[in-house]
GROMACS .gro file of C-alpha atoms in nm:
model
  434
    1UNK     CA    1   5.938  12.894 -16.360
    2UNK     CA    2   5.687  12.870 -16.687
    3UNK     CA    3   5.634  12.523 -16.783
    4UNK     CA    4   5.461  12.388 -17.058
    5UNK     CA    5   5.114  12.489 -16.964
    6UNK     CA    6   5.222  12.843 -16.939
    7UNK     CA    7   5.409  12.862 -17.229
    8UNK     CA    8   5.081  12.748 -17.427
    9UNK     CA    9   4.875  12.953 -17.220
   10UNK     CA   10   5.055  13.219 -17.390
   11UNK     CA   11   5.067  13.140 -17.725
   12UNK     CA   12   4.696  13.073 -17.727
   13UNK     CA   13   4.701  13.414 -17.629
   14UNK     CA   14   4.856  13.561 -17.888
   15UNK     CA   15   4.720  13.293 -18.162
   16UNK     CA   16   4.356  13.449 -18.068
   17UNK     CA   17   4.451  13.792 -18.017
   18UNK     CA   18   4.732  13.888 -18.232
   19UNK     CA   19   4.744  13.650 -18.539
   20UNK     CA   20   4.641  13.835 -18.872
   21UNK     CA   21   4.752  14.194 -18.737
   22UNK     CA   22   5.057  14.399 -18.902
   23UNK     CA   23   5.325  14.530 -18.646
   24UNK     CA   24   5.333  14.960 -18.632
   25UNK     CA   25   5.577  14.973 -18.380
   26UNK     CA   26   5.804  14.787 -18.178
   27UNK     CA   27   6.066  14.834 -17.827
   28UNK     CA   28   6.342  14.612 -17.804
   29UNK     CA   29   6.503  14.632 -17.481
   30UNK     CA   30   6.900  14.715 -17.472
   31UNK     CA   31   6.959  14.391 -17.300
   32UNK     CA   32   7.239  14.179 -17.448
   33UNK     CA   33   7.187  13.880 -17.192
   34UNK     CA   34   6.797  13.840 -17.291
   35UNK     CA   35   6.818  14.014 -17.656
   36UNK     CA   36   7.043  13.716 -17.767
   37UNK     CA   37   7.269  13.780 -18.081
   38UNK     CA   38   7.137  14.103 -18.239
   39UNK     CA   39   7.080  14.461 -18.169
   40UNK     CA   40   6.793  14.607 -18.048
   41UNK     CA   41   6.786  14.852 -18.310
   42UNK     CA   42   6.792  14.561 -18.549
   43UNK     CA   43   6.527  14.366 -18.410
   44UNK     CA   44   6.320  14.641 -18.392
   45UNK     CA   45   6.368  14.727 -18.777
   46UNK     CA   46   6.276  14.367 -18.842
   47UNK     CA   47   5.958  14.384 -18.684
   48UNK     CA   48   5.810  14.673 -18.826
   49UNK     CA   49   5.536  14.640 -19.062
   50UNK     CA   50   5.506  14.267 -19.057
   51UNK     CA   51   5.198  14.086 -18.983
   52UNK     CA   52   5.189  13.812 -18.723
   53UNK     CA   53   5.081  13.516 -18.934
   54UNK     CA   54   5.065  13.219 -18.621
   55UNK     CA   55   5.216  13.144 -18.287
   56UNK     CA   56   5.404  12.831 -18.212
   57UNK     CA   57   5.553  12.613 -17.952
   58UNK     CA   58   5.761  12.369 -17.832
   59UNK     CA   59   5.854  12.249 -17.464
   60UNK     CA   60   5.857  12.601 -17.286
   61UNK     CA   61   6.002  12.778 -17.617
   62UNK     CA   62   5.720  12.990 -17.850
   63UNK     CA   63   5.801  13.195 -18.153
   64UNK     CA   64   5.621  13.405 -18.410
   65UNK     CA   65   5.564  13.313 -18.740
   66UNK     CA   66   5.539  13.672 -18.954
   67UNK     CA   67   5.457  13.696 -19.305
   68UNK     CA   68   5.855  13.701 -19.373
   69UNK     CA   69   6.134  13.577 -19.188
   70UNK     CA   70   6.330  13.645 -18.959
   71UNK     CA   71   6.137  13.537 -18.689
   72UNK     CA   72   6.103  13.654 -18.296
   73UNK     CA   73   6.181  13.352 -18.055
   74UNK     CA   74   6.146  13.341 -17.686
   75UNK     CA   75   6.266  13.121 -17.452
   76UNK     CA   76   6.083  13.195 -17.119
   77UNK     CA   77   6.369  13.104 -16.858
   78UNK     CA   78   6.253  13.131 -16.490
   79UNK     CA   79   6.008  13.448 -16.515
   80UNK     CA   80   5.928  13.498 -16.870
   81UNK     CA   81   5.548  13.623 -16.936
   82UNK     CA   82   5.338  13.764 -17.263
   83UNK     CA   83   5.093  14.043 -17.134
   84UNK     CA   84   4.832  14.188 -17.353
   85UNK     CA   85   4.703  14.534 -17.317
   86UNK     CA   86   4.382  14.675 -17.544
   87UNK     CA   87   4.146  14.367 -17.543
   88UNK     CA   88   3.948  14.225 -17.242
   89UNK     CA   89   4.117  13.894 -17.176
   90UNK     CA   90   3.930  13.680 -16.951
   91UNK     CA   91   4.085  13.343 -17.030
   92UNK     CA   92   4.429  13.395 -16.968
   93UNK     CA   93   4.426  13.563 -16.654
   94UNK     CA   94   4.836  13.634 -16.655
   95UNK     CA   95   4.824  13.800 -16.964
   96UNK     CA   96   4.536  14.102 -16.853
   97UNK     CA   97   4.711  14.454 -16.775
   98UNK     CA   98   4.486  14.651 -16.564
   99UNK     CA   99   4.505  14.985 -16.683
  100UNK     CA  100   4.669  15.100 -16.292
  101UNK     CA  101   4.972  14.874 -16.411
  102UNK     CA  102   5.275  15.033 -16.514
  103UNK     CA  103   5.308  14.981 -16.892
  104UNK     CA  104   5.491  14.887 -17.085
  105UNK     CA  105   5.672  14.711 -16.793
  106UNK     CA  106   6.014  14.829 -16.677
  107UNK     CA  107   6.085  14.472 -16.729
  108UNK     CA  108   5.954  14.487 -17.072
  109UNK     CA  109   6.201  14.293 -17.314
  110UNK     CA  110   6.000  14.265 -17.637
  111UNK     CA  111   5.726  14.545 -17.692
  112UNK     CA  112   5.484  14.557 -18.018
  113UNK     CA  113   5.181  14.730 -18.125
  114UNK     CA  114   4.938  14.649 -18.358
  115UNK     CA  115   4.743  14.803 -18.590
  116UNK     CA  116   4.403  14.806 -18.391
  117UNK     CA  117   4.562  14.934 -18.105
  118UNK     CA  118   4.638  14.626 -17.903
  119UNK     CA  119   4.973  14.627 -17.751
  120UNK     CA  120   5.140  14.282 -17.655
  121UNK     CA  121   5.515  14.264 -17.462
  122UNK     CA  122   5.737  13.992 -17.324
  123UNK     CA  123   5.905  14.047 -16.974
  124UNK     CA  124   6.156  13.884 -16.782
  125UNK     CA  125   6.215  14.013 -16.453
  126UNK     CA  126   6.482  13.776 -16.359
  127UNK     CA  127   6.644  13.803 -16.698
  128UNK     CA  128   6.739  13.429 -16.757
  129UNK     CA  129   6.504  13.458 -17.083
  130UNK     CA  130   6.612  13.455 -17.406
  131UNK     CA  131   6.455  13.616 -17.698
  132UNK     CA  132   6.633  13.574 -18.056
  133UNK     CA  133   6.548  13.669 -18.421
  134UNK     CA  134   6.606  13.348 -18.615
  135UNK     CA  135   6.503  13.239 -18.969
  136UNK     CA  136   6.376  12.920 -18.898
  137UNK     CA  137   6.353  12.872 -18.499
  138UNK     CA  138   6.271  12.520 -18.545
  139UNK     CA  139   6.588  12.415 -18.708
  140UNK     CA  140   6.837  12.587 -18.494
  141UNK     CA  141   6.932  12.502 -18.085
  142UNK     CA  142   6.755  12.511 -17.829
  143UNK     CA  143   6.460  12.418 -17.997
  144UNK     CA  144   6.596  12.142 -18.233
  145UNK     CA  145   6.771  12.004 -17.977
  146UNK     CA  146   6.454  11.949 -17.756
  147UNK     CA  147   6.300  11.588 -17.744
  148UNK     CA  148   5.909  11.506 -17.827
  149UNK     CA  149   5.695  11.748 -17.699
  150UNK     CA  150   5.486  11.638 -17.394
  151UNK     CA  151   5.151  11.758 -17.524
  152UNK     CA  152   5.196  11.783 -17.893
  153UNK     CA  153   5.425  11.467 -17.982
  154UNK     CA  154   5.297  11.191 -17.686
  155UNK     CA  155   5.492  10.851 -17.696
  156UNK     CA  156   5.328  10.521 -17.705
  157UNK     CA  157   5.365  10.308 -17.415
  158UNK     CA  158   5.634  10.090 -17.564
  159UNK     CA  159   5.831  10.392 -17.683
  160UNK     CA  160   5.834  10.531 -17.358
  161UNK     CA  161   5.900  10.175 -17.164
  162UNK     CA  162   6.177  10.110 -17.403
  163UNK     CA  163   6.319  10.488 -17.382
  164UNK     CA  164   6.326  10.455 -16.966
  165UNK     CA  165   6.529  10.091 -16.977
  166UNK     CA  166   6.830  10.280 -17.125
  167UNK     CA  167   6.877  10.530 -16.875
  168UNK     CA  168   7.069  10.456 -16.548
  169UNK     CA  169   6.942  10.776 -16.363
  170UNK     CA  170   6.713  10.918 -16.156
  171UNK     CA  171   6.326  10.930 -16.301
  172UNK     CA  172   6.297  11.293 -16.178
  173UNK     CA  173   6.617  11.397 -16.340
  174UNK     CA  174   6.533  11.230 -16.658
  175UNK     CA  175   6.173  11.407 -16.665
  176UNK     CA  176   6.365  11.771 -16.628
  177UNK     CA  177   6.598  11.660 -16.951
  178UNK     CA  178   6.463  11.849 -17.231
  179UNK     CA  179   6.635  11.642 -17.454
  180UNK     CA  180   6.428  11.343 -17.361
  181UNK     CA  181   6.085  11.491 -17.343
  182UNK     CA  182   6.016  11.859 -17.353
  183UNK     CA  183   5.803  12.113 -17.156
  184UNK     CA  184   5.827  11.897 -16.828
  185UNK     CA  185   5.943  12.142 -16.556
  186UNK     CA  186   6.010  12.120 -16.193
  187UNK     CA  187   5.633  12.117 -16.073
  188UNK     CA  188   5.464  11.859 -16.342
  189UNK     CA  189   5.751  11.662 -16.257
  190UNK     CA  190   5.682  11.650 -15.879
  191UNK     CA  191   5.301  11.620 -15.959
  192UNK     CA  192   5.340  11.337 -16.224
  193UNK     CA  193   5.542  11.128 -16.001
  194UNK     CA  194   5.307  11.207 -15.712
  195UNK     CA  195   5.004  11.060 -15.878
  196UNK     CA  196   5.223  10.777 -16.058
  197UNK     CA  197   5.373  10.692 -15.659
  198UNK     CA  198   5.687  10.656 -15.777
  199UNK     CA  199   5.960  10.803 -15.614
  200UNK     CA  200   6.212  11.081 -15.743
  201UNK     CA  201   6.505  10.884 -15.725
  202UNK     CA  202   6.412  10.567 -15.846
  203UNK     CA  203   6.636  10.484 -16.128
  204UNK     CA  204   6.449  10.515 -16.468
  205UNK     CA  205   6.539  10.142 -16.615
  206UNK     CA  206   6.441   9.994 -16.287
  207UNK     CA  207   6.073  10.067 -16.349
  208UNK     CA  208   5.847   9.789 -16.448
  209UNK     CA  209   5.599   9.820 -16.792
  210UNK     CA  210   5.374   9.873 -16.540
  211UNK     CA  211   5.481  10.160 -16.366
  212UNK     CA  212   5.607  10.286 -16.697
  213UNK     CA  213   5.258  10.292 -16.873
  214UNK     CA  214   5.107  10.464 -16.518
  215UNK     CA  215   5.365  10.743 -16.509
  216UNK     CA  216   5.290  10.812 -16.912
  217UNK     CA  217   4.955  10.829 -16.834
  218UNK     CA  218   4.964  11.067 -16.561
  219UNK     CA  219   5.214  11.295 -16.779
  220UNK     CA  220   4.958  11.301 -17.062
  221UNK     CA  221   4.689  11.390 -16.804
  222UNK     CA  222   4.856  11.642 -16.603
  223UNK     CA  223   4.977  11.854 -16.882
  224UNK     CA  224   4.669  11.808 -17.083
  225UNK     CA  225   4.423  11.924 -16.781
  226UNK     CA  226   4.665  12.219 -16.743
  227UNK     CA  227   4.633  12.314 -17.070
  228UNK     CA  228   4.257  12.294 -17.098
  229UNK     CA  229   4.235  12.538 -16.840
  230UNK     CA  230   4.503  12.764 -16.990
  231UNK     CA  231   4.715  12.709 -16.693
  232UNK     CA  232   4.434  12.896 -16.436
  233UNK     CA  233   4.558  12.666 -16.131
  234UNK     CA  234   4.200  12.798 -15.997
  235UNK     CA  235   4.054  12.523 -16.234
  236UNK     CA  236   4.348  12.234 -16.146
  237UNK     CA  237   4.152  11.907 -15.971
  238UNK     CA  238   4.159  11.918 -15.622
  239UNK     CA  239   4.359  11.607 -15.555
  240UNK     CA  240   4.676  11.735 -15.748
  241UNK     CA  241   5.012  11.752 -15.534
  242UNK     CA  242   5.052  12.153 -15.697
  243UNK     CA  243   4.847  12.322 -15.429
  244UNK     CA  244   5.096  12.245 -15.135
  245UNK     CA  245   5.418  12.274 -15.320
  246UNK     CA  246   5.516  12.667 -15.297
  247UNK     CA  247   5.511  12.866 -14.947
  248UNK     CA  248   5.703  12.823 -14.679
  249UNK     CA  249   5.486  13.069 -14.482
  250UNK     CA  250   5.121  13.146 -14.549
  251UNK     CA  251   5.114  13.391 -14.811
  252UNK     CA  252   5.384  13.267 -15.041
  253UNK     CA  253   5.191  13.068 -15.242
  254UNK     CA  254   5.021  13.348 -15.442
  255UNK     CA  255   5.380  13.570 -15.457
  256UNK     CA  256   5.541  13.278 -15.576
  257UNK     CA  257   5.227  13.183 -15.843
  258UNK     CA  258   5.217  13.555 -15.985
  259UNK     CA  259   5.580  13.546 -16.029
  260UNK     CA  260   5.557  13.264 -16.280
  261UNK     CA  261   5.193  13.390 -16.397
  262UNK     CA  262   4.974  13.181 -16.207
  263UNK     CA  263   4.701  13.258 -15.999
  264UNK     CA  264   4.768  12.991 -15.741
  265UNK     CA  265   4.602  13.084 -15.473
  266UNK     CA  266   4.288  12.938 -15.637
  267UNK     CA  267   4.450  12.632 -15.721
  268UNK     CA  268   4.277  12.314 -15.578
  269UNK     CA  269   4.390  12.252 -15.239
  270UNK     CA  270   4.535  11.942 -15.239
  271UNK     CA  271   4.782  11.987 -15.471
  272UNK     CA  272   5.104  11.924 -15.366
  273UNK     CA  273   5.193  12.223 -15.556
  274UNK     CA  274   5.120  12.411 -15.199
  275UNK     CA  275   5.357  12.308 -14.987
  276UNK     CA  276   5.656  12.171 -15.197
  277UNK     CA  277   5.872  12.489 -15.083
  278UNK     CA  278   5.782  12.431 -14.722
  279UNK     CA  279   6.025  12.335 -14.471
  280UNK     CA  280   6.032  11.967 -14.379
  281UNK     CA  281   5.792  11.812 -14.132
  282UNK     CA  282   5.539  12.142 -14.206
  283UNK     CA  283   5.409  12.039 -14.485
  284UNK     CA  284   5.135  11.776 -14.543
  285UNK     CA  285   4.878  11.675 -14.842
  286UNK     CA  286   4.557  11.489 -14.772
  287UNK     CA  287   4.720  11.443 -14.378
  288UNK     CA  288   5.021  11.254 -14.525
  289UNK     CA  289   5.367  11.452 -14.444
  290UNK     CA  290   5.574  11.614 -14.768
  291UNK     CA  291   5.933  11.591 -14.772
  292UNK     CA  292   6.190  11.791 -15.000
  293UNK     CA  293   6.516  11.635 -15.163
  294UNK     CA  294   6.737  11.774 -15.401
  295UNK     CA  295   6.702  11.572 -15.737
  296UNK     CA  296   6.856  11.662 -16.077
  297UNK     CA  297   6.991  11.996 -15.888
  298UNK     CA  298   6.610  12.093 -15.808
  299UNK     CA  299   6.438  12.107 -15.512
  300UNK     CA  300   6.165  11.835 -15.513
  301UNK     CA  301   5.865  11.744 -15.323
  302UNK     CA  302   5.709  11.390 -15.256
  303UNK     CA  303   5.528  11.195 -15.014
  304UNK     CA  304   5.731  10.916 -14.854
  305UNK     CA  305   5.426  10.708 -14.716
  306UNK     CA  306   5.311  10.664 -15.111
  307UNK     CA  307   5.643  10.707 -15.283
  308UNK     CA  308   5.857  10.434 -15.204
  309UNK     CA  309   6.200  10.315 -15.355
  310UNK     CA  310   6.176   9.961 -15.535
  311UNK     CA  311   6.396   9.675 -15.570
  312UNK     CA  312   6.758   9.720 -15.482
  313UNK     CA  313   6.747  10.096 -15.414
  314UNK     CA  314   6.473   9.982 -15.135
  315UNK     CA  315   6.720   9.752 -15.002
  316UNK     CA  316   7.025   9.980 -14.985
  317UNK     CA  317   6.811  10.236 -14.881
  318UNK     CA  318   6.712  10.054 -14.533
  319UNK     CA  319   7.052   9.977 -14.505
  320UNK     CA  320   7.190  10.316 -14.529
  321UNK     CA  321   6.905  10.427 -14.285
  322UNK     CA  322   7.053  10.142 -14.028
  323UNK     CA  323   7.412  10.275 -14.070
  324UNK     CA  324   7.286  10.658 -14.025
  325UNK     CA  325   7.091  10.581 -13.726
  326UNK     CA  326   7.359  10.301 -13.553
  327UNK     CA  327   7.633  10.604 -13.646
  328UNK     CA  328   7.355  10.863 -13.460
  329UNK     CA  329   7.332  10.618 -13.152
  330UNK     CA  330   7.686  10.595 -13.143
  331UNK     CA  331   7.758  10.954 -13.141
  332UNK     CA  332   7.495  10.998 -12.855
  333UNK     CA  333   7.727  10.713 -12.670
  334UNK     CA  334   8.052  10.928 -12.748
  335UNK     CA  335   7.895  11.256 -12.627
  336UNK     CA  336   7.807  11.060 -12.275
  337UNK     CA  337   8.161  10.937 -12.227
  338UNK     CA  338   8.306  11.296 -12.294
  339UNK     CA  339   8.062  11.429 -12.063
  340UNK     CA  340   8.221  11.196 -11.754
  341UNK     CA  341   8.551  11.101 -11.851
  342UNK     CA  342   8.751  11.405 -11.793
  343UNK     CA  343   9.095  11.246 -11.768
  344UNK     CA  344   9.047  11.120 -12.143
  345UNK     CA  345   8.920  11.478 -12.243
  346UNK     CA  346   9.280  11.602 -12.100
  347UNK     CA  347   9.457  11.362 -12.277
  348UNK     CA  348   9.268  11.453 -12.622
  349UNK     CA  349   9.388  11.784 -12.539
  350UNK     CA  350   9.709  11.710 -12.507
  351UNK     CA  351   9.725  11.524 -12.804
  352UNK     CA  352   9.589  11.787 -13.018
  353UNK     CA  353   9.834  12.011 -12.887
  354UNK     CA  354  10.128  11.795 -12.955
  355UNK     CA  355   9.977  11.720 -13.316
  356UNK     CA  356   9.981  12.078 -13.389
  357UNK     CA  357  10.345  12.102 -13.313
  358UNK     CA  358  10.399  11.837 -13.566
  359UNK     CA  359  10.358  12.092 -13.827
  360UNK     CA  360  10.628  12.311 -13.763
  361UNK     CA  361  10.943  12.285 -13.946
  362UNK     CA  362  11.248  12.181 -13.723
  363UNK     CA  363  11.502  12.436 -13.605
  364UNK     CA  364  11.223  12.694 -13.723
  365UNK     CA  365  11.076  12.992 -13.526
  366UNK     CA  366  10.800  12.810 -13.379
  367UNK     CA  367  10.974  12.508 -13.344
  368UNK     CA  368  10.979  12.505 -12.934
  369UNK     CA  369  10.826  12.737 -12.708
  370UNK     CA  370  10.981  12.926 -12.512
  371UNK     CA  371  10.979  12.869 -12.125
  372UNK     CA  372  10.778  13.210 -12.072
  373UNK     CA  373  10.540  13.061 -12.285
  374UNK     CA  374  10.511  12.692 -12.125
  375UNK     CA  375  10.488  12.896 -11.816
  376UNK     CA  376  10.178  13.113 -11.905
  377UNK     CA  377  10.014  12.789 -12.053
  378UNK     CA  378  10.052  12.652 -11.751
  379UNK     CA  379   9.975  12.924 -11.515
  380UNK     CA  380   9.622  12.937 -11.731
  381UNK     CA  381   9.551  12.573 -11.744
  382UNK     CA  382   9.584  12.565 -11.326
  383UNK     CA  383   9.417  12.883 -11.271
  384UNK     CA  384   9.083  12.711 -11.443
  385UNK     CA  385   9.132  12.463 -11.134
  386UNK     CA  386   9.278  12.663 -10.853
  387UNK     CA  387   9.114  12.971 -10.896
  388UNK     CA  388   9.282  13.229 -10.641
  389UNK     CA  389   9.560  12.969 -10.515
  390UNK     CA  390   9.879  13.115 -10.562
  391UNK     CA  391  10.106  12.928 -10.399
  392UNK     CA  392  10.014  12.646 -10.645
  393UNK     CA  393  10.079  12.857 -10.913
  394UNK     CA  394  10.414  12.919 -10.794
  395UNK     CA  395  10.503  12.572 -10.775
  396UNK     CA  396  10.351  12.477 -11.119
  397UNK     CA  397  10.550  12.768 -11.269
  398UNK     CA  398  10.862  12.625 -11.107
  399UNK     CA  399  10.814  12.303 -11.190
  400UNK     CA  400  10.759  12.396 -11.539
  401UNK     CA  401  11.100  12.580 -11.523
  402UNK     CA  402  11.300  12.320 -11.385
  403UNK     CA  403  11.115  12.025 -11.569
  404UNK     CA  404  11.225  12.087 -11.880
  405UNK     CA  405  11.349  11.773 -11.999
  406UNK     CA  406  11.081  11.601 -11.823
  407UNK     CA  407  10.786  11.771 -12.047
  408UNK     CA  408  11.010  11.690 -12.385
  409UNK     CA  409  11.017  11.342 -12.289
  410UNK     CA  410  10.602  11.385 -12.215
  411UNK     CA  411  10.564  11.544 -12.564
  412UNK     CA  412  10.749  11.208 -12.742
  413UNK     CA  413  10.575  10.976 -12.511
  414UNK     CA  414  10.224  11.153 -12.617
  415UNK     CA  415  10.341  11.114 -13.038
  416UNK     CA  416  10.390  10.735 -12.972
  417UNK     CA  417  10.139  10.643 -12.695
  418UNK     CA  418   9.798  10.759 -12.564
  419UNK     CA  419   9.823  10.537 -12.247
  420UNK     CA  420  10.214  10.670 -12.219
  421UNK     CA  421  10.075  11.028 -12.214
  422UNK     CA  422   9.797  10.957 -11.974
  423UNK     CA  423  10.096  10.788 -11.722
  424UNK     CA  424  10.301  11.073 -11.732
  425UNK     CA  425  10.012  11.339 -11.682
  426UNK     CA  426   9.919  11.130 -11.393
  427UNK     CA  427  10.241  11.211 -11.242
  428UNK     CA  428  10.270  11.568 -11.323
  429UNK     CA  429   9.912  11.566 -11.130
  430UNK     CA  430  10.072  11.374 -10.836
  431UNK     CA  431  10.356  11.614 -10.822
  432UNK     CA  432  10.111  11.942 -10.790
  433UNK     CA  433   9.929  11.772 -10.525
  434UNK     CA  434  10.255  11.750 -10.312
   0.00000   0.00000   0.00000
């Protein structure tokens, strides 16, 4: 997903190449799921003849200020991206359009041509983005609901520590909450927690002041570093987790990065980024295993060897692990017993049959199995153990027909006591043997 660095790179590309130019043509997609609250024709008409004055961003949202309102705003969603054609874009690789590319893309939702021939398009392949036409984008939702921008409005250590002390939720989930701090998404959250050596599930309020200060420092460094290189992953620091968090198989790294507009094939090799979606036990960073859990509804990559739960959570984690180990051991023991103790398995089978009969209504059609059905069941059970022995089958059938009362008593015995069932079954087996 595009996060603050990717959206800021798009804003800068527009700022450097489109500001001061007049819109001479516009094409808005007829897609109400993405084009929110206004018709395509009305949107197009409002843009024609307007000049782009500036480009703004807060969190993962961007908007263009024109020489008069209303203004187009863009919520990037999962795959929103800005592309520019007609100028040699070298810094903003994700915005460049090749001559062989389809243009405008079939995924284009917002397209404008400027008076110098330059063309700009906002695309969304997965249709989770929102493109709106607003009088004052910053004064209405979703932008007005956002917390301080992670790049433009950094908190002080005291402010950050005080804010965390009131939050009794996992720190990863809190970082993803855009009303707390805007612009931090999934990969940025994983990266800063990895670098700060904080477990994603650590309760925010339990963090020490030192941990809070370290985390704030890492947020600033990761965001600023990514923005300074215009989200060009080939220039991300080699020590980042980023590089190990994406592809489950070789080749998936590049595909995933391109989908969100980043060239991750060139990201520094030791970022966790490259391995965050690999299967457990298959991803490593600096020789240390990366594990994957779900936090705040999102797949989360972390390094257990470096990111440990602290305080009360640490003690609870140990107890939980012991219980799980004990449970697994108990299951293994039970499996061994079941594999040897055949009579116990037989009792459980009979008990299960009787339980299934309890659910039937008295006097109902299936309340009492017919003699024929009992005979067939007895015949089938016996044939498993005495295949080809017709004399034994005939004896069992005769016993079933004449021993209805005995069978009913046996069923009652099973309901009240497992031991009585075992005793009754042993008697029946002795009769069969005779």
